[in-house]
CSV table of N, CA and C in Angstrom, one decimal:
chain,number,residue,atom,x,y,z
C,190,UNK,N,5.8,17.7,-30.5
C,190,UNK,CA,4.9,17.2,-29.2
C,190,UNK,C,4.4,16.1,-29.4
C,191,UNK,N,4.4,15.5,-28.2
C,191,UNK,CA,3.7,14.0,-27.9
C,191,UNK,C,2.4,14.1,-27.6
C,192,UNK,N,1.9,13.1,-28.2
C,192,UNK,CA,0.3,12.8,-27.8
C,192,UNK,C,0.2,12.1,-26.4
C,193,UNK,N,1.2,11.4,-26.0
C,193,UNK,CA,1.1,10.7,-25.1
C,193,UNK,C,1.0,11.6,-23.7
C,194,UNK,N,-0.2,10.9,-22.9
C,194,UNK,CA,-0.4,12.0,-21.8
C,194,UNK,C,0.5,11.3,-20.5
C,195,UNK,N,1.2,12.2,-19.6
C,195,UNK,CA,2.1,12.1,-18.8
C,195,UNK,C,1.4,12.3,-17.3
C,196,UNK,N,1.8,11.0,-16.5
C,196,UNK,CA,1.1,10.9,-15.2
C,196,UNK,C,1.5,12.1,-14.4
C,197,UNK,N,0.3,12.3,-13.5
C,197,UNK,CA,0.7,13.4,-12.9
C,197,UNK,C,1.9,13.2,-11.7
C,198,UNK,N,2.8,14.4,-11.5
C,198,UNK,CA,3.7,14.1,-10.6
C,198,UNK,C,3.1,14.4,-9.0
C,199,UNK,N,3.9,13.9,-8.2
C,199,UNK,CA,3.5,13.7,-6.8
C,199,UNK,C,4.3,14.7,-6.1
C,200,UNK,N,4.1,15.8,-5.5
C,200,UNK,CA,4.9,16.5,-4.7
C,200,UNK,C,5.0,16.2,-3.2
C,201,UNK,N,6.0,15.9,-2.9
C,201,UNK,CA,6.6,15.2,-1.6
C,201,UNK,C,7.1,16.5,-0.5
C,202,UNK,N,6.8,16.3,0.6
C,202,UNK,CA,5.9,15.1,1.3
C,202,UNK,C,4.1,15.2,0.7
C,203,UNK,N,3.7,14.1,0.6
C,203,UNK,CA,2.5,14.1,0.3
C,203,UNK,C,1.5,13.2,1.4
C,204,UNK,N,0.8,14.3,2.0
C,204,UNK,CA,-0.2,13.7,3.0
C,204,UNK,C,-1.1,12.8,2.5
C,205,UNK,N,-1.9,11.8,3.4
C,205,UNK,CA,-3.0,11.2,2.8
C,205,UNK,C,-3.1,10.2,1.6
C,206,UNK,N,-1.5,9.8,1.6
C,206,UNK,CA,-1.4,9.2,0.3
C,206,UNK,C,-1.8,7.5,0.6
C,207,UNK,N,-2.8,7.1,-0.3
C,207,UNK,CA,-3.3,5.5,0.0
C,207,UNK,C,-2.5,4.6,-0.8
C,208,UNK,N,-2.0,3.5,0.2
C,208,UNK,CA,-1.5,2.2,-0.4
C,208,UNK,C,-2.6,1.1,-0.1
C,209,UNK,N,-2.9,0.6,-1.3
C,209,UNK,CA,-3.8,-0.8,-1.4
C,209,UNK,C,-2.9,-1.8,-1.7
C,210,UNK,N,-3.3,-2.8,-0.6
C,210,UNK,CA,-2.7,-4.2,-0.9
C,210,UNK,C,-3.7,-5.4,-0.8
C,211,UNK,N,-3.6,-6.0,-2.0
C,211,UNK,CA,-4.6,-7.2,-2.0
C,211,UNK,C,-4.0,-8.7,-1.8
C,212,UNK,N,-4.6,-9.4,-1.2
C,212,UNK,CA,-3.8,-10.7,-0.9
C,212,UNK,C,-4.8,-11.6,-0.2
C,213,UNK,N,-4.1,-12.8,0.0
C,213,UNK,CA,-5.1,-13.8,0.8
C,213,UNK,C,-5.7,-12.9,1.9
C,214,UNK,N,-6.9,-13.6,2.2
C,214,UNK,CA,-7.9,-13.1,3.4
C,214,UNK,C,-7.2,-14.0,4.7
C,215,UNK,N,-6.4,-13.6,5.4
C,215,UNK,CA,-6.0,-13.7,6.6
C,215,UNK,C,-5.1,-13.0,7.8
C,216,UNK,N,-5.3,-12.9,8.7
C,216,UNK,CA,-4.5,-12.2,9.6
C,216,UNK,C,-3.0,-12.1,9.5
C,217,UNK,N,-2.4,-13.1,9.0
C,217,UNK,CA,-1.0,-12.8,8.4
C,217,UNK,C,-0.7,-11.9,7.9
C,218,UNK,N,-1.4,-11.9,6.6
C,218,UNK,CA,-1.7,-10.8,5.7
C,218,UNK,C,-1.7,-9.3,6.1
C,219,UNK,N,-2.8,-9.2,7.0
C,219,UNK,CA,-3.0,-7.9,7.7
C,219,UNK,C,-1.8,-7.7,8.5
C,220,UNK,N,-1.3,-8.2,9.4
C,220,UNK,CA,0.0,-8.0,10.2
C,220,UNK,C,0.8,-7.5,9.5
C,221,UNK,N,1.2,-8.5,8.4
C,221,UNK,CA,2.5,-8.1,7.5
C,221,UNK,C,2.4,-6.5,6.8
C,222,UNK,N,1.2,-6.3,6.6
C,222,UNK,CA,0.8,-4.7,6.0
C,222,UNK,C,1.2,-3.8,7.0
C,223,UNK,N,0.8,-4.1,8.2
C,223,UNK,CA,0.9,-2.9,9.3
C,223,UNK,C,2.4,-2.7,9.8
C,224,UNK,N,3.0,-4.2,9.8
C,224,UNK,CA,4.7,-4.1,10.1
C,224,UNK,C,5.5,-3.3,9.0
C,225,UNK,N,5.2,-3.8,8.0
C,225,UNK,CA,5.9,-3.0,6.7
C,225,UNK,C,5.6,-1.3,6.5
C,226,UNK,N,4.4,-1.2,6.8
C,226,UNK,CA,4.1,0.3,7.2
C,226,UNK,C,4.8,1.1,8.4
C,227,UNK,N,4.4,0.5,9.4
C,227,UNK,CA,5.3,1.0,10.5
C,227,UNK,C,6.9,1.1,10.4
C,228,UNK,N,7.5,0.1,9.8
C,228,UNK,CA,9.0,0.3,9.4
C,228,UNK,C,9.2,1.4,8.2
C,229,UNK,N,8.1,1.6,7.4
C,229,UNK,CA,8.7,2.8,6.5
C,229,UNK,C,7.8,4.0,6.6
C,230,UNK,N,6.7,4.2,7.3
C,230,UNK,CA,6.0,5.3,7.9
C,230,UNK,C,5.8,5.5,8.9
C,231,UNK,N,6.6,5.4,9.8
C,231,UNK,CA,6.3,5.3,11.5
C,231,UNK,C,5.4,6.5,11.8
C,232,UNK,N,4.1,5.8,12.6
C,232,UNK,CA,3.2,7.0,13.0
C,232,UNK,C,2.2,7.2,12.3
C,233,UNK,N,2.0,6.1,11.2
C,233,UNK,CA,0.6,6.4,10.4
C,233,UNK,C,-0.2,6.1,11.1
C,234,UNK,N,-1.6,6.5,10.8
C,234,UNK,CA,-2.9,6.6,12.0
C,234,UNK,C,-3.4,5.2,11.6
C,235,UNK,N,-3.1,4.3,12.1
C,235,UNK,CA,-3.7,2.8,12.0
C,235,UNK,C,-5.3,2.8,12.3
C,236,UNK,N,-6.0,3.8,12.8
C,236,UNK,CA,-7.4,4.1,13.0
C,236,UNK,C,-8.1,4.4,11.6
C,237,UNK,N,-7.2,4.6,10.5
C,237,UNK,CA,-7.8,4.8,9.2
C,237,UNK,C,-7.7,3.9,8.4
C,238,UNK,N,-7.0,2.4,8.6
C,238,UNK,CA,-6.6,1.3,7.9
C,238,UNK,C,-8.2,0.6,7.6
C,239,UNK,N,-8.3,0.4,6.5
C,239,UNK,CA,-9.6,-0.2,5.9
C,239,UNK,C,-9.3,-1.6,5.6
C,240,UNK,N,-10.2,-2.3,5.9
C,240,UNK,CA,-10.2,-3.9,5.2
C,240,UNK,C,-11.5,-4.2,4.7
C,241,UNK,N,-11.3,-4.7,3.3
C,241,UNK,CA,-12.5,-5.3,2.6
C,241,UNK,C,-12.2,-6.7,2.1
C,242,UNK,N,-13.1,-7.4,2.3
C,242,UNK,CA,-13.5,-8.8,1.9
C,242,UNK,C,-13.9,-9.1,0.5
C,243,UNK,N,-13.4,-10.2,-0.2
C,243,UNK,CA,-13.8,-10.3,-1.6
C,243,UNK,C,-15.4,-11.1,-1.2
C,244,UNK,N,-16.0,-11.0,-2.2
C,244,UNK,CA,-17.2,-11.7,-2.3
C,244,UNK,C,-17.3,-13.2,-1.5
C,245,UNK,N,-16.3,-13.7,-2.1
C,245,UNK,CA,-16.3,-15.4,-1.3
C,245,UNK,C,-15.4,-15.3,-0.3
C,246,UNK,N,-14.7,-14.5,0.3
C,246,UNK,CA,-13.9,-14.6,1.3
C,246,UNK,C,-12.7,-15.1,1.3
C,247,UNK,N,-12.2,-15.1,-0.1
C,247,UNK,CA,-10.9,-15.8,-0.2
C,247,UNK,C,-9.6,-14.7,-0.3
C,248,UNK,N,-10.0,-13.3,-0.6
C,248,UNK,CA,-9.2,-12.4,-0.8
C,248,UNK,C,-9.7,-11.3,0.0
C,249,UNK,N,-8.4,-10.3,0.5
C,249,UNK,CA,-8.9,-9.2,1.1
C,249,UNK,C,-8.3,-8.1,0.7
C,250,UNK,N,-8.4,-6.6,0.6
C,250,UNK,CA,-7.7,-5.7,0.3
C,250,UNK,C,-7.7,-4.9,1.6
C,251,UNK,N,-6.5,-4.5,2.0
C,251,UNK,CA,-6.1,-3.3,3.3
C,251,UNK,C,-5.5,-2.1,2.6
C,252,UNK,N,-6.5,-1.1,2.9
C,252,UNK,CA,-5.9,0.2,2.5
C,252,UNK,C,-5.2,1.0,3.7
C,253,UNK,N,-4.3,1.7,3.3
C,253,UNK,CA,-3.6,2.4,4.5
C,253,UNK,C,-3.1,3.9,3.9
C,254,UNK,N,-3.2,4.8,4.8
C,254,UNK,CA,-2.7,6.0,4.5
C,254,UNK,C,-1.8,6.6,5.1
C,255,UNK,N,-0.8,7.1,4.5
C,255,UNK,CA,0.3,7.6,4.9
C,255,UNK,C,0.7,8.9,4.5
C,256,UNK,N,2.1,9.4,5.0
C,256,UNK,CA,2.5,10.6,4.5
C,256,UNK,C,3.7,10.2,3.8
C,257,UNK,N,3.8,10.2,2.5
C,257,UNK,CA,4.7,9.5,1.6
C,257,UNK,C,5.8,10.7,1.5
C,258,UNK,N,7.0,10.0,1.9
C,258,UNK,CA,8.1,11.2,1.8
C,258,UNK,C,8.9,11.4,0.7
C,259,UNK,N,8.8,10.1,-0.2
C,259,UNK,CA,9.6,10.2,-1.6
C,259,UNK,C,9.4,9.0,-2.3
C,260,UNK,N,9.9,9.1,-3.4
C,260,UNK,CA,9.8,7.7,-4.1
C,260,UNK,C,10.6,6.5,-3.5
C,261,UNK,N,11.8,6.9,-2.9
C,261,UNK,CA,12.5,5.7,-2.2
C,261,UNK,C,11.5,4.9,-1.0
C,262,UNK,N,10.8,5.8,-0.5
C,262,UNK,CA,10.0,5.4,0.6
C,262,UNK,C,8.8,4.5,-0.1
C,263,UNK,N,8.1,4.8,-0.9
C,263,UNK,CA,7.2,4.0,-1.7
C,263,UNK,C,7.9,2.9,-2.4
C,264,UNK,N,9.1,3.0,-3.1
C,264,UNK,CA,9.6,1.7,-3.7
C,264,UNK,C,9.9,0.9,-2.4
C,265,UNK,N,10.5,1.3,-1.4
C,265,UNK,CA,10.9,0.3,-0.2
C,265,UNK,C,9.5,-0.4,0.2
C,266,UNK,N,8.5,0.3,0.5
C,266,UNK,CA,7.4,-0.4,0.8
C,266,UNK,C,6.9,-1.3,-0.1
C,267,UNK,N,6.7,-0.9,-1.5
C,267,UNK,CA,6.6,-2.1,-2.4
C,267,UNK,C,7.4,-3.4,-2.5
C,268,UNK,N,8.4,-2.9,-2.2
C,268,UNK,CA,9.4,-4.2,-2.6
C,268,UNK,C,9.3,-4.9,-1.0
C,269,UNK,N,9.2,-4.6,0.1
C,269,UNK,CA,8.9,-5.5,1.3
C,269,UNK,C,7.7,-5.9,1.0
C,270,UNK,N,6.6,-5.4,0.7
C,270,UNK,CA,5.1,-6.3,0.8
C,270,UNK,C,5.4,-7.3,-0.1
C,271,UNK,N,6.1,-7.4,-1.4
C,271,UNK,CA,5.8,-8.0,-2.5
C,271,UNK,C,6.8,-9.5,-2.0
C,272,UNK,N,7.5,-9.3,-1.2
C,272,UNK,CA,8.1,-10.6,-0.6
C,272,UNK,C,7.4,-11.8,-0.3
C,273,UNK,N,6.2,-11.1,0.4
C,273,UNK,CA,5.4,-12.5,0.6
C,273,UNK,C,4.5,-13.0,-0.4
C,274,UNK,N,4.3,-14.4,-0.5
C,274,UNK,CA,3.6,-14.8,-1.4
C,274,UNK,C,2.2,-14.5,-1.1
C,275,UNK,N,1.7,-14.1,0.0
C,275,UNK,CA,0.4,-13.8,0.4
C,275,UNK,C,-0.3,-12.5,-0.3
C,276,UNK,N,0.7,-11.8,-0.8
C,276,UNK,CA,0.5,-10.4,-1.4
C,276,UNK,C,0.3,-10.7,-3.0
C,277,UNK,N,-0.9,-10.4,-3.4
C,277,UNK,CA,-1.2,-10.2,-4.6
C,277,UNK,C,-0.6,-9.3,-5.4
C,278,UNK,N,-1.1,-8.0,-4.9
C,278,UNK,CA,-0.6,-7.0,-5.6
C,278,UNK,C,-0.7,-5.8,-4.7
C,279,UNK,N,0.1,-4.6,-5.1
C,279,UNK,CA,0.4,-3.3,-3.8
C,279,UNK,C,-0.1,-2.3,-5.0
C,280,UNK,N,-0.9,-1.3,-4.8
C,280,UNK,CA,-1.2,-0.1,-5.6
C,280,UNK,C,-0.9,1.2,-4.7
């Protein structure tokens, strides 16, 4: 028996799945996030998107809530977001 704890399994489809993107604070980063989400999770609720600025205003986080349909979708979202140098982290 292993002492390592296994991460929880996600059951798909998974409604209200949050994706948080951290990057440079500008409108291009925000627009990129929305474009990628629309490509991979069409019809996501844009009214639930939240944007938070860092204390010095240099960075921002954008949180989007989607219905995750599978690992392939989440991998594609992560890959498309990480192409941009403006994106620092995707969670």
